Amino acid sequence: MKHVRHFNPSLFLSLVHVCLVQANYAPYFFDNGARSTNGNMALLSLSEDTPVGTLVYTLNGTDPEGDPVTYDLTYEAGSRRYFSVDKNLGNVTLIEELDREKEDEIEVIVSISDGLSTVSEKVRILVTDANDESPEFINTPYIVEVPENTPSSSSIFKIEAVDKDTGSGGSITYFLQNIHANKFTIDRHSGVLRIKAGVTLDYEKSRTHFVVVVAKDGGGKLRGDNKVFSATTTVTINVEDVQDTPPMFIGTPYYGYVYEDTLAGSEVLTVVALDGDRGKPNSIHYSIVNGDEGSFAISNTTGAISVIKSPNQLKKEVYELKVKASEISQEGDTSEHTFAMVTIRVVDLNNHPPTFYGESGPQNRFELTMYEHPPEGEILRGLKITVNDSDQGANAKFNLRLVGPGGIFRVVPQTVLNEAQVTIIVENSAAIDYESFKVLTFKLLAIEVNTPEKFSSTADIVIRLLDTNDNVPKFSSDYYIARIPENSPGGSNVVAVTATDPDSGLWGEIKYSIYGTGADLFLIHPSTGIIYTQPWAVLDAEVNSKYNFYVKAEDTDGKYSLAEVFITVLDVNDHSPEFNENIQEKTMIIGSPVKIEAIDQDAEEPNNIVDYSIMQADPANVFDIDQSTGEIKLKSYIRSLDIIHNITKNKDCIWSLVVQAKDRGSPSFSTTAVLKIDITEETLHKGPMAAFLMQTKDNPMKALGVLAGVMGIMVLITIMISTAMFWRNKRSNKVMPVRRIIKKRQMPPSRTVRMEWLKFKRPSNAAEKFVVEEDVKSLHNENSNNNIQVTPVPPTAPLPPPPPALAPRSDGPAWRVPTVSGSLTPKHITKPPKKKGHGSAHNALVSELKMRFEKRNTAFGEPHI
């Protein structure tokens, strides 16, 4: 028994599928090298200033089987997507701004797929640096404490700035602004700040210095341009006081009084000494050197001098005490010292008020002239004021105070016994402002303290201030906007800028100047601030309508401020509309408009908006014009040439119109032009030749040129054909003369040759076909054998009119020689030609062509009809 094997279709399909799967090869990327812009993006580097939206790469690969491939970009989880890809074309576009300082390497997984297999590769794109970061100072603010005895050229501080860029864009150099005006220098590479060579610091003259430091990078490319960035910071240098100045007494000379009723141990007066080093002053120790004779004592700490005996025990009326003030250092050592003389008088009861004295005696008005803003703590040395009470003891004790604007000055001493030198000290330098007060007036009041009478006296203190250059000129506005018509003549005023400087005299005088790229056409009066145009300047809004520049106000000391000026040149209607030609010719097909156009060169509306109108037309009711576009068309009721012929006797339909183009400016300008319109109906025979003839109707020279070219080609073809026929006939006459004669005798008894000539198309409705017929009697044998028997032909038709001046189309129907005899009457042309000199020439050409073809038929024989 035979075993029958059954066929399993599913197993077969599985085998086929496995074979197909095994035959599919995975696609792969092209590896085109590091500098390639297409492939698998390996070794690609991009500058961080690449604009978003830039096509940066093209993924490129192939499939071995030739299947179409698609591309894709993926990123690891949490990574920013910087690129997008066109899946079909592989174009990779930057969609996120790059920043090398944040991420200098981007990992992207590129993949290529043929629909069945996908190949993925991880690539790294390097982000290269661009100079897009500015230097930044670190560890700011910079405050430096420098002892005043620090030697010159010593380094006092190191300034450090960083720039995140690499290369030259990350290198930093340092320099100081106003290097000549300060006492410091800086190392351009290390940033070390030093005291200038030969310069010393003095706490008593200047306690604080402000130094502006600039950090500049080395520059680099950014979006195609070379950029240099810089940053500034201010270093505050505080000068520390050093003990190098001895103490000094204030309020000298000192006068004290002991009255007859003064008790032993009473305070007579207080001397005051201050350490000359104001920053870190030492304490003062007071002592009496001599002159007291055992009658007076002084407080070591306060400087208060007391009488230790009763007045009746005092042997002298006047005592001269020599008082010593010594500095006590932090270690307790006595260093610097100074001396002052104290005069003490012994007086009787209170019977005298306090009295103010000047250099020449009693005085109740004191005047002083000084500059504004003196240093705080400065003594008004120009005031020589002494106050005295002639009584003794407590009767001679009184207080001093200033009555007037408070907080500006203070008086020392505030308590006086018998007599004292009055000292007025500056407390608020800012309030002593010449621009606020030219004169400061105070009352100096002396009033007894412990007496029942409370005797008092006053003196007027008048301080006249002198100005200093402490103000910068200031403009009334940060910017000025002006407008000027473009037809303004040279030297026209544009705008006046105003700056004020409250300082007086030369310091308050302001000089104006302008600068900037937009200032070439303008001048400014240096004292009035009036800006005007250059005498030769010609403003033209059509060329440039916007100017801006800076104006500078500077005083005689070089202090200045800036403002910006914006000038708009106003357009003036100074151009008329202009047509291309004063006389224009247009061809209008009924139903289609023609258009005129005029251009107005003015810069702004409405000066350059043109309106069109028909000024003159005869008759006036045939044409309409669109006011805005300049399109001219026939009235709606005119739909054919017949209607036009009924309106006017002008049968050739060429009319002249006077059209006007008028702008909308004020005043308005207009221009007229003559427009000749040739009205025609649409040609019956549409085609490229008709379209060309219609287009060249307004340009006859172009049509004549084309006609001349076509005529030349026809003559050349005729000569070539004639030459070929001549040589062929000559060769035939030599080889087969008998055969040619036999063929001639087999010709029918009568025969005519009909020939259709070239067809010409006119650019108007007169474009028609016509046929030229010639009498075969005029034909002769080229070899002069004249053995051809020709029967008489019927009378010939009238000659056709000469062909039009325009050249025929090269692709028109060619002439042919029909085998049927007869004649055709040419079709009549509706419009006669404009030129009349070509009829005979064309007839001769037709006759010659017909003769050549007759000879050809005679040579080879013709079939019978």
CSV table of N, CA, C and O in Angstrom, one decimal, residues 27 29 63 67-72 111-119:
chain,number,residue,atom,x,y,z
A,27,PRO,N,19.0,48.6,7.0
A,27,PRO,CA,19.6,49.8,6.4
A,27,PRO,C,20.8,50.2,7.2
A,27,PRO,O,21.0,49.8,8.3
A,29,PHE,N,23.6,53.8,7.9
A,29,PHE,CA,24.0,55.2,7.6
A,29,PHE,C,25.3,55.3,6.8
A,29,PHE,O,26.1,54.4,6.9
A,63,ASP,N,19.2,51.6,2.1
A,63,ASP,CA,18.8,50.2,2.4
A,63,ASP,C,19.4,49.3,1.3
A,63,ASP,O,19.3,49.7,0.1
A,67,ASP,N,14.9,49.8,-0.5
A,67,ASP,CA,13.6,50.3,0.0
A,67,ASP,C,13.8,51.7,0.6
A,67,ASP,O,14.9,52.1,1.0
A,68,PRO,N,12.7,52.4,0.5
A,68,PRO,CA,12.8,53.8,1.1
A,68,PRO,C,13.1,53.7,2.6
A,68,PRO,O,12.6,52.8,3.3
A,69,VAL,N,13.8,54.7,3.1
A,69,VAL,CA,14.2,54.7,4.5
A,69,VAL,C,13.6,55.9,5.2
A,69,VAL,O,13.4,56.9,4.5
A,70,THR,N,13.4,55.8,6.5
A,70,THR,CA,13.0,57.0,7.3
A,70,THR,C,14.0,57.1,8.4
A,70,THR,O,14.7,56.2,8.8
A,71,TYR,N,14.0,58.4,9.0
A,71,TYR,CA,15.0,58.8,10.0
A,71,TYR,C,14.2,59.2,11.2
A,71,TYR,O,13.1,59.7,11.2
A,72,ASP,N,14.9,59.1,12.4
A,72,ASP,CA,14.3,59.5,13.6
A,72,ASP,C,15.5,59.9,14.6
A,72,ASP,O,16.6,59.4,14.5
A,111,SER,N,18.4,57.1,14.3
A,111,SER,CA,18.0,55.8,13.8
A,111,SER,C,17.5,55.9,12.3
A,111,SER,O,17.1,57.0,11.9
A,112,ILE,N,17.7,54.8,11.6
A,112,ILE,CA,17.3,54.7,10.2
A,112,ILE,C,16.5,53.4,10.1
A,112,ILE,O,16.9,52.4,10.7
A,113,SER,N,15.4,53.4,9.4
A,113,SER,CA,14.5,52.3,9.3
A,113,SER,C,14.0,52.1,7.8
A,113,SER,O,13.8,53.1,7.1
A,114,ASP,N,13.9,50.8,7.4
A,114,ASP,CA,13.3,50.6,6.1
A,114,ASP,C,11.9,50.0,6.2
A,114,ASP,O,11.4,49.5,5.2
A,115,GLY,N,11.4,50.1,7.4
A,115,GLY,CA,10.0,49.6,7.6
A,115,GLY,C,10.0,48.3,8.3
A,115,GLY,O,9.1,48.0,9.1
A,116,LEU,N,11.1,47.5,8.1
A,116,LEU,CA,11.2,46.2,8.8
A,116,LEU,C,12.3,46.2,9.8
A,116,LEU,O,12.1,45.7,10.9
A,117,SER,N,13.4,46.8,9.5
A,117,SER,CA,14.6,46.8,10.3
A,117,SER,C,14.9,48.3,10.7
A,117,SER,O,14.7,49.2,9.8
A,118,THR,N,15.3,48.5,11.9
A,118,THR,CA,15.7,49.8,12.4
A,118,THR,C,17.1,49.7,13.0
A,118,THR,O,17.4,48.8,13.8
A,119,VAL,N,18.0,50.6,12.6
A,119,VAL,CA,19.3,50.7,13.1
A,119,VAL,C,19.5,52.0,13.8
A,119,VAL,O,19.2,53.0,13.3
